[in-house]
XYZ file of C-alpha atoms in Angstrom:
259
model
C 194.172 -255.960 -4.531
C 194.101 -253.728 -1.319
C 197.975 -253.645 -1.350
C 198.467 -253.142 -4.369
C 196.155 -249.477 -3.637
C 198.110 -248.706 -0.981
C 201.466 -248.933 -2.631
C 200.683 -247.390 -6.054
C 199.105 -244.788 -3.869
C 201.986 -244.214 -0.857
C 204.346 -242.511 -3.372
C 201.597 -239.614 -4.145
C 201.261 -239.564 -0.653
C 205.010 -239.357 0.069
C 205.288 -236.201 -2.018
C 202.097 -234.865 -2.175
C 202.521 -231.144 -1.368
C 200.081 -228.652 0.660
C 199.105 -225.416 -0.254
C 199.386 -222.553 2.170
C 198.346 -218.759 1.888
C 199.791 -215.583 2.436
C 198.474 -211.891 2.690
C 201.519 -210.993 1.340
C 205.146 -211.041 -0.189
C 207.583 -210.823 3.456
C 205.170 -213.632 4.379
C 205.765 -216.067 1.367
C 209.448 -215.441 1.370
C 209.704 -216.810 5.083
C 207.014 -219.807 4.370
C 209.747 -220.680 1.384
C 212.620 -220.155 2.393
C 211.779 -222.897 4.901
C 209.104 -225.408 2.702
C 210.872 -224.667 -0.622
C 209.089 -227.264 -3.381
C 207.322 -228.695 -0.677
C 205.112 -226.354 -0.487
C 202.886 -224.087 -3.073
C 201.832 -220.439 -2.086
C 198.912 -218.561 -2.982
C 199.042 -215.578 -2.149
C 196.377 -212.786 -0.739
C 198.202 -209.156 -2.656
C 201.384 -208.909 -3.800
C 202.873 -205.601 -1.828
C 201.501 -204.789 2.271
C 198.436 -203.103 2.238
C 197.164 -202.015 5.897
C 193.623 -202.258 4.618
C 191.054 -204.941 3.204
C 190.295 -204.724 -0.278
C 187.226 -205.948 -1.908
C 187.123 -209.372 -3.035
C 185.109 -211.429 -5.416
C 183.901 -214.472 -3.734
C 185.596 -216.930 -6.162
C 189.023 -215.147 -5.232
C 187.889 -215.894 -1.495
C 186.730 -219.453 -2.061
C 190.187 -219.932 -4.577
C 192.676 -218.607 -1.681
C 189.879 -220.341 1.588
C 190.758 -223.688 -0.425
C 194.749 -224.440 1.425
C 195.869 -226.842 4.382
C 196.968 -223.200 5.757
C 196.621 -219.682 6.227
C 200.142 -218.073 7.735
C 200.175 -214.746 8.964
C 201.395 -211.450 11.139
C 199.063 -211.381 13.446
C 198.222 -207.651 11.874
C 194.494 -206.829 12.328
C 193.665 -206.526 8.516
C 195.182 -210.105 8.139
C 192.498 -211.363 10.714
C 189.863 -209.819 8.630
C 190.468 -212.591 6.176
C 191.262 -215.638 8.791
C 187.412 -214.834 9.129
C 186.669 -214.869 5.757
C 188.712 -217.834 4.549
C 186.813 -219.859 7.759
C 183.561 -218.889 6.119
C 184.296 -220.541 3.111
C 186.655 -223.572 4.770
C 185.875 -224.413 7.915
C 188.973 -227.246 7.984
C 190.921 -224.814 6.850
C 194.677 -224.499 9.888
C 195.867 -221.364 10.560
C 198.861 -219.870 12.080
C 199.878 -216.653 14.099
C 203.235 -216.097 13.036
C 203.864 -213.895 16.717
C 202.335 -216.778 18.833
C 205.268 -216.826 22.163
C 206.883 -213.458 20.879
C 206.589 -210.744 23.632
C 204.106 -207.628 21.031
C 204.812 -204.548 22.499
C 201.845 -201.824 23.347
C 199.934 -200.883 19.103
C 203.033 -202.102 17.641
C 202.486 -204.720 15.898
C 205.761 -204.606 12.944
C 208.192 -206.415 16.134
C 209.581 -209.174 13.131
C 211.708 -206.446 12.265
C 213.848 -207.684 15.521
C 215.738 -210.611 14.867
C 214.788 -212.350 17.547
C 211.692 -212.521 16.937
C 212.854 -213.702 13.316
C 213.961 -216.547 15.425
C 210.353 -217.317 16.397
C 208.604 -216.556 13.315
C 211.097 -219.472 11.776
C 209.968 -221.961 14.231
C 206.323 -221.316 14.436
C 206.576 -221.730 10.458
C 208.691 -224.578 11.075
C 206.650 -226.040 13.987
C 204.151 -226.006 11.962
C 204.938 -227.691 8.521
C 206.112 -230.319 10.462
C 203.846 -231.145 12.178
C 201.339 -231.242 8.639
C 203.585 -232.935 7.669
C 206.331 -235.437 9.436
C 207.769 -236.947 6.472
C 208.861 -234.135 5.218
C 210.012 -232.848 7.956
C 214.106 -233.817 8.233
C 213.842 -231.913 5.384
C 212.845 -228.626 6.292
C 214.514 -228.946 9.744
C 217.327 -227.992 7.005
C 215.785 -225.141 5.466
C 215.062 -223.946 9.430
C 218.683 -224.549 10.624
C 219.719 -222.136 7.009
C 217.454 -219.956 8.337
C 218.663 -219.462 11.092
C 222.633 -218.542 9.992
C 221.036 -215.634 7.704
C 219.793 -214.461 11.232
C 222.557 -215.190 12.861
C 224.701 -213.467 10.021
C 222.082 -210.681 9.495
C 222.959 -209.969 13.774
C 226.464 -209.107 13.969
C 226.464 -208.007 10.320
C 224.214 -204.624 11.918
C 225.484 -205.131 14.928
C 229.215 -204.773 13.432
C 228.158 -201.435 11.598
C 226.011 -199.698 14.369
C 229.132 -200.343 17.489
C 231.309 -198.039 14.028
C 228.992 -195.682 14.302
C 229.120 -192.739 16.353
C 224.345 -193.099 16.295
C 222.605 -193.620 19.285
C 219.691 -191.163 18.506
C 216.969 -190.935 15.764
C 213.942 -189.445 14.392
C 210.941 -191.127 13.516
C 208.038 -190.461 11.515
C 205.526 -194.135 12.680
C 206.514 -196.582 15.109
C 207.540 -198.916 12.294
C 211.450 -199.354 13.768
C 211.037 -199.985 17.380
C 211.621 -203.679 18.526
C 214.474 -202.598 16.378
C 216.331 -199.736 18.051
C 215.612 -201.422 21.022
C 216.828 -204.906 19.747
C 220.979 -202.644 19.020
C 219.965 -199.705 21.798
C 219.546 -197.404 19.320
C 217.354 -194.134 20.901
C 213.939 -193.808 18.494
C 212.892 -190.607 18.683
C 209.231 -190.588 17.195
C 209.091 -186.891 15.169
C 205.647 -185.443 15.556
C 204.012 -185.784 11.755
C 203.377 -182.139 11.078
C 205.732 -179.337 9.915
C 207.960 -177.505 11.434
C 207.149 -173.677 12.099
C 209.320 -170.867 11.924
C 208.693 -169.723 15.706
C 209.784 -173.493 17.124
C 212.936 -173.631 14.329
C 215.347 -172.779 17.265
C 213.353 -174.538 19.221
C 214.368 -177.973 17.176
C 216.892 -177.107 16.130
C 219.093 -177.121 19.627
C 216.180 -180.102 20.177
C 218.136 -181.697 17.763
C 222.136 -181.006 18.384
C 221.962 -181.363 22.078
C 219.961 -185.387 21.360
C 222.757 -185.893 18.911
C 220.067 -186.969 15.687
C 221.999 -186.428 12.513
C 219.519 -188.358 10.663
C 215.131 -188.887 10.201
C 213.405 -192.854 8.931
C 210.380 -192.614 6.769
C 207.940 -194.852 5.606
C 209.100 -195.786 1.865
C 205.269 -194.680 0.070
C 204.170 -192.278 2.993
C 205.044 -189.117 4.233
C 208.810 -188.191 2.209
C 207.359 -183.768 2.023
C 206.954 -183.472 5.853
C 210.135 -185.686 5.709
C 212.193 -184.067 3.114
C 211.183 -180.361 4.918
C 212.057 -181.971 8.896
C 215.033 -182.701 6.908
C 216.439 -179.178 5.805
C 215.516 -177.834 8.082
C 216.878 -178.690 10.835
C 219.550 -180.051 9.139
C 219.529 -184.328 8.945
C 219.882 -187.624 6.168
C 216.699 -189.253 5.414
C 216.643 -192.363 5.541
C 213.191 -194.539 3.375
C 212.450 -197.941 5.240
C 209.867 -199.987 4.527
C 209.695 -202.612 6.961
C 207.571 -204.790 4.409
C 209.932 -205.422 1.950
C 210.079 -208.823 1.141
C 213.337 -210.185 1.399
C 213.769 -208.992 5.065
C 217.490 -209.690 5.468
C 219.335 -207.577 2.869
C 215.950 -205.338 4.080
C 217.325 -204.953 8.004
C 221.179 -204.440 6.422
C 220.155 -202.017 3.962
C 218.891 -200.058 7.431
C 221.961 -200.478 9.103
C 223.938 -199.482 6.800
C 221.957 -196.041 6.266
C 222.017 -194.962 10.034
C 225.944 -196.046 10.327
C 226.985 -194.253 7.110
């Protein structure tokens, strides 16, 4: 009788999906790319928010009632990790920044394609640890993800090598990892409007550095970026480092830079 029960449960055990919670769509995209339909994802926010929002105890309980909480290691995500562990002491966590060298005060490491490889490996290893039966399936998806990274890297490199752009103004440090990987000098422009008595010097500096573009964060600082762009006669590039479709986002950034 026990054997019959065990055999009847075996298909359920083999094909049972485990649940994952993520903070925002970028993490969901990568997790689903590797896990596909073998995982079910709960998501805290439908877009990146830099600060923690108030969530009801009921929703916290639902979000914490999973096998694994995946996050990029951002401060706001760690706050939720503490909350989830209080609700569910058995929840496992995966900080995707594991084995990645993080710059001081700069957590936006996923904009370097090489770091995306580490992120993917962290997810793949953890999924295999949790669900050994599906490891070969995860491996197939993981390797496809690596191929996407390689193709994206080569596409970006080709575009930038064909371009004369070597220096850019940026409003913020979001693109430091990208700039370092592709050897683009990023000049962090002070977040202030250029005064009339500073204009001549700023124009000369821009010419000396051969800068003709400024990157700003999508949804933030448009008025300031536009004013600097008009004053210095340089082009605007809007970019969202938290975009869900990371490969599209990186390719588009390279395309805008190389125009």
